[in-house]
Amino acid sequence: MESTGNQHNQGMHANHNLTGFIIFLCSESVIFLAFFSGYALLKLNALDWLPHGVEGLEWQTPLINTFVLVSSSGTIYLAERQMARHNVWGFRGWWLATMALGGYFLWGQAVEWSGLKFGFTSGTFGGTFYLLTGFHGLHVLTGVLLMALMLGKSFIPNNYKGGEQGIQATSLFWHFVDVIWIILFVLIYVWQRS
Amino acid sequence: MTLASYDPRVLKSNAPVPGAPDNWKRFFSFNTDAKVIGIQYITVAIFFLLIGGLLAMIMRGELITPENDLVDRTVYNGLYTMHGTIMLFMFIFPVLNGLNNLLIPTMIGAPDMAFPRLNAVAFWLVPIFGVILISSFLLPGGPANSGWWSYPPVSTQNPLGNLVSGEGMWLTAVALSGVSSIMGAVNFVTTIIRMRAPGMTFFRMPIFIWTAWAAQSLQLIGLPALTGGAIMLLFDLVVGTSFFQPEGGGDPVLYQHFFWFYSHPAVYVIILPVFGIFSELFSAHSRKPLFGYAFVALASFAIVFLGLIVWVHHFFPSGVPEWMRNLFMVTTMLISVPTGVKVFAWLATIWGGKLRLNTPMLFSLGGLFNFVFAGVTGIMLATVPIDIHVNNTYFVVGHFHYVIYGAAVMGIYAAIYHWFPKFTGRMYYEGLGKLHFFLTFIGTNLNFFPMHPLGLMGMPRRVSSYDPEFTFWNVVASLGSFLLGVSIIPFLINMISSWVRGPQAPQNPWNAIGLEWLLPSPPPAENFEENVPTVISGPYGYGTGKPLVENQSAYENQSLLEA
């Protein structure tokens, strides 16, 4: 009797965690909304959007990065499915694959940054570019670190009773980062002409 | 001061009593109990109120004569900047979070907040960013001095060129305050959504819970925008980006949008819980059910919705397009509809009631009076032609001080007196409380009313010297501000002495209805623990004879002990 009461409490508490995390993500999305609307406003009102010597942004590498990130949303879903079937090693495999894709995305972003001819002081174009991609990259990094934490936790015995909430939250965060990237890709790379 | 003098239930549980004055050391520790955190918040906030008030009194001392003779002009700029920042970010938000911590769990029958550790972290950020902000007074260039809104390009000047500037410290403190408020908001909203007592449906929640929920939702939606703007401003200031620098293609008005997208709703973050306090207190001290409960509850979220789409009225003269001015004038005027619903509901509640004119009720009535006055000048300011005429004059300063001090701070005082017996287990001294009320009420009106004629005459805000024709009203306002400074003395004496050696408070000194009044005074650490009552009716059944919870007499007689 006492143990069921205890479990009930634990379940409720875990639900709080997920509720709190969803509320936090809603709030976090507003900061991106602020950056996106600021970017659009500055771009629409700019006289010379591109700094001297910059023709535009190369979009092939970022497109590959986009495919990588979108497919990582698929792999994290598969990892969650494996978890639901209590196949822990299947979960770890897909989870690790997601982490690898996230890591590849970050590496691709770093390669792109190092090849650019402008810095963050190159007018509002440079400033907003590095602000948006950098702030998003920070979220990708956070996501990868969260996944590493969850992977480590999966090796603690008997951690799954109510422990899936952490995985759910990480997965939710990862989809969030993915959606933000798609909007960002459209705003920065697809919409080149101001 | 032994535990033996407290309620027998408390004695039985043998646990420390959060609000009791014994073992004061826990108020200086990383305590995760919402009731301890609530008192920590309120105490720290009142400490900063004293600092912010002192800065205000120095300014009023400067303004008692037309000449610039007391402080240097640059120091004066720092004074009004820090006054506004301290009062908003370090007094009023923390004091409201303190009330939320005390009231939300007890009013909904939860043992604690949803995330107790997060709650403690959110609180301890307050003294940290407080120290950061106050220590900027010691910098060679002085504190931030571009006004509490920190508009670029003034705020990005940094004439001394030091990496650590007053403005940089200001931005850091505001960003940390934002982090703390977001942590708090996530916690409060989760607690309200998930931890209500059985039977407490949304439309059985006390209005304070509705308004706290509405206000915290506004924090969640608005604060990230300010944080975004602050990050961009910090980059402009420190690493040389040009988001808001016209010479680099940036747009200073964009910052104003970011700033006011949060800072206008921030006004509702402040005033909504005070509406909640008014609703609780008018009903309890008039011995009548709250008039139009459902409308008052829903009006809170109408205010949230409208409050998010009025921000441009803060900078009508900043070159915003004509359509925007018209649109935001209309939305600003619309917001007086849900607000008016509440005001009329309170009037109808008081009407024909058996009023008890004790300190909390006096503060509520005084607060309502000031709020209505501020509402009238608010409608005037919403009108674009008037706003452009009196923009950046003392009219605006008078208007928002009537809201923030006249209504919000007086409502907060009302709440402190009303719930003081509950959370400390001690009664305050009624005479000192009434003295505090009369000094505050007279001081507020003496201080802030003269700002209206001054503004209409054309006296600009944020100046340390002025034309001698403005002298009369300035002297009156300065005297009022010193009276306000005096008014805090009976308050402090009352709070400290009655907390330490005041008479024992009964469980329900006001015969008020609400779950918190079914708890002993002060409530034990986990509130109801396992014996959470089942709510069976709405929150304001005064005079109806309907019990609030199942088996109410058991809670009232505290026979819970045997259960």
PDB file of N, CA and C in Angstrom, chain A residues 39 57 109 112-113 116 118 124-134 184 188-189, chain B residues 243:
ATOM      1  N   TYR A  39      15.633  40.488 -36.782  1.00  0.00           N
ATOM      2  CA  TYR A  39      16.374  40.230 -38.023  1.00  0.00           C
ATOM      3  C   TYR A  39      15.570  40.688 -39.237  1.00  0.00           C
ATOM      4  N   LEU A  57      25.234  34.417 -49.103  1.00  0.00           N
ATOM      5  CA  LEU A  57      25.675  33.264 -48.321  1.00  0.00           C
ATOM      6  C   LEU A  57      25.623  32.009 -49.171  1.00  0.00           C
ATOM      7  N   GLN A 109      28.720  23.648 -38.816  1.00  0.00           N
ATOM      8  CA  GLN A 109      28.537  25.071 -38.512  1.00  0.00           C
ATOM      9  C   GLN A 109      29.888  25.752 -38.302  1.00  0.00           C
ATOM     10  N   GLU A 112      31.607  26.242 -41.583  1.00  0.00           N
ATOM     11  CA  GLU A 112      31.011  27.342 -42.336  1.00  0.00           C
ATOM     12  C   GLU A 112      31.505  28.682 -41.787  1.00  0.00           C
ATOM     13  N   TRP A 113      31.473  28.820 -40.453  1.00  0.00           N
ATOM     14  CA  TRP A 113      31.903  30.070 -39.824  1.00  0.00           C
ATOM     15  C   TRP A 113      33.342  30.418 -40.199  1.00  0.00           C
ATOM     16  N   LEU A 116      33.941  32.167 -43.604  1.00  0.00           N
ATOM     17  CA  LEU A 116      33.202  33.375 -43.983  1.00  0.00           C
ATOM     18  C   LEU A 116      34.113  34.593 -44.056  1.00  0.00           C
ATOM     19  N   PHE A 118      33.136  37.683 -43.435  1.00  0.00           N
ATOM     20  CA  PHE A 118      32.670  38.798 -42.615  1.00  0.00           C
ATOM     21  C   PHE A 118      32.612  38.372 -41.148  1.00  0.00           C
ATOM     22  N   THR A 124      24.698  45.178 -39.562  1.00  0.00           N
ATOM     23  CA  THR A 124      23.665  44.351 -38.961  1.00  0.00           C
ATOM     24  C   THR A 124      23.587  42.986 -39.639  1.00  0.00           C
ATOM     25  N   PHE A 125      24.053  42.903 -40.893  1.00  0.00           N
ATOM     26  CA  PHE A 125      24.067  41.606 -41.576  1.00  0.00           C
ATOM     27  C   PHE A 125      24.935  40.614 -40.814  1.00  0.00           C
ATOM     28  N   GLY A 126      26.180  41.020 -40.553  1.00  0.00           N
ATOM     29  CA  GLY A 126      27.091  40.139 -39.832  1.00  0.00           C
ATOM     30  C   GLY A 126      26.614  39.887 -38.411  1.00  0.00           C
ATOM     31  N   GLY A 127      26.158  40.946 -37.760  1.00  0.00           N
ATOM     32  CA  GLY A 127      25.719  40.823 -36.376  1.00  0.00           C
ATOM     33  C   GLY A 127      24.587  39.830 -36.223  1.00  0.00           C
ATOM     34  N   THR A 128      23.520  40.009 -37.042  1.00  0.00           N
ATOM     35  CA  THR A 128      22.368  39.110 -36.895  1.00  0.00           C
ATOM     36  C   THR A 128      22.724  37.684 -37.327  1.00  0.00           C
ATOM     37  N   PHE A 129      23.589  37.554 -38.364  1.00  0.00           N
ATOM     38  CA  PHE A 129      23.954  36.210 -38.809  1.00  0.00           C
ATOM     39  C   PHE A 129      24.601  35.417 -37.674  1.00  0.00           C
ATOM     40  N   TYR A 130      25.617  36.044 -37.053  1.00  0.00           N
ATOM     41  CA  TYR A 130      26.315  35.313 -35.985  1.00  0.00           C
ATOM     42  C   TYR A 130      25.438  35.164 -34.750  1.00  0.00           C
ATOM     43  N   LEU A 131      24.604  36.164 -34.484  1.00  0.00           N
ATOM     44  CA  LEU A 131      23.715  36.063 -33.318  1.00  0.00           C
ATOM     45  C   LEU A 131      22.759  34.878 -33.464  1.00  0.00           C
ATOM     46  N   LEU A 132      22.100  34.802 -34.643  1.00  0.00           N
ATOM     47  CA  LEU A 132      21.095  33.749 -34.827  1.00  0.00           C
ATOM     48  C   LEU A 132      21.740  32.375 -34.883  1.00  0.00           C
ATOM     49  N   THR A 133      22.777  32.224 -35.744  1.00  0.00           N
ATOM     50  CA  THR A 133      23.380  30.897 -35.857  1.00  0.00           C
ATOM     51  C   THR A 133      24.093  30.522 -34.566  1.00  0.00           C
ATOM     52  N   GLY A 134      24.712  31.500 -33.916  1.00  0.00           N
ATOM     53  CA  GLY A 134      25.425  31.206 -32.674  1.00  0.00           C
ATOM     54  C   GLY A 134      24.485  30.806 -31.555  1.00  0.00           C
ATOM     55  N   LEU A 184      15.105  29.288 -39.173  1.00  0.00           N
ATOM     56  CA  LEU A 184      16.332  30.069 -39.316  1.00  0.00           C
ATOM     57  C   LEU A 184      16.918  29.897 -40.721  1.00  0.00           C
ATOM     58  N   ILE A 188      17.505  32.966 -43.229  1.00  0.00           N
ATOM     59  CA  ILE A 188      18.868  33.430 -43.522  1.00  0.00           C
ATOM     60  C   ILE A 188      19.356  32.984 -44.892  1.00  0.00           C
ATOM     61  N   TYR A 189      19.145  31.698 -45.246  1.00  0.00           N
ATOM     62  CA  TYR A 189      19.764  31.175 -46.455  1.00  0.00           C
ATOM     63  C   TYR A 189      18.823  31.215 -47.650  1.00  0.00           C
TER      64      TYR A 189
ATOM     65  N   PHE B 243      23.592  46.384 -33.772  1.00  0.00           N
ATOM     66  CA  PHE B 243      22.163  46.103 -33.898  1.00  0.00           C
ATOM     67  C   PHE B 243      21.329  47.375 -33.736  1.00  0.00           C
TER      68      PHE B 243
END
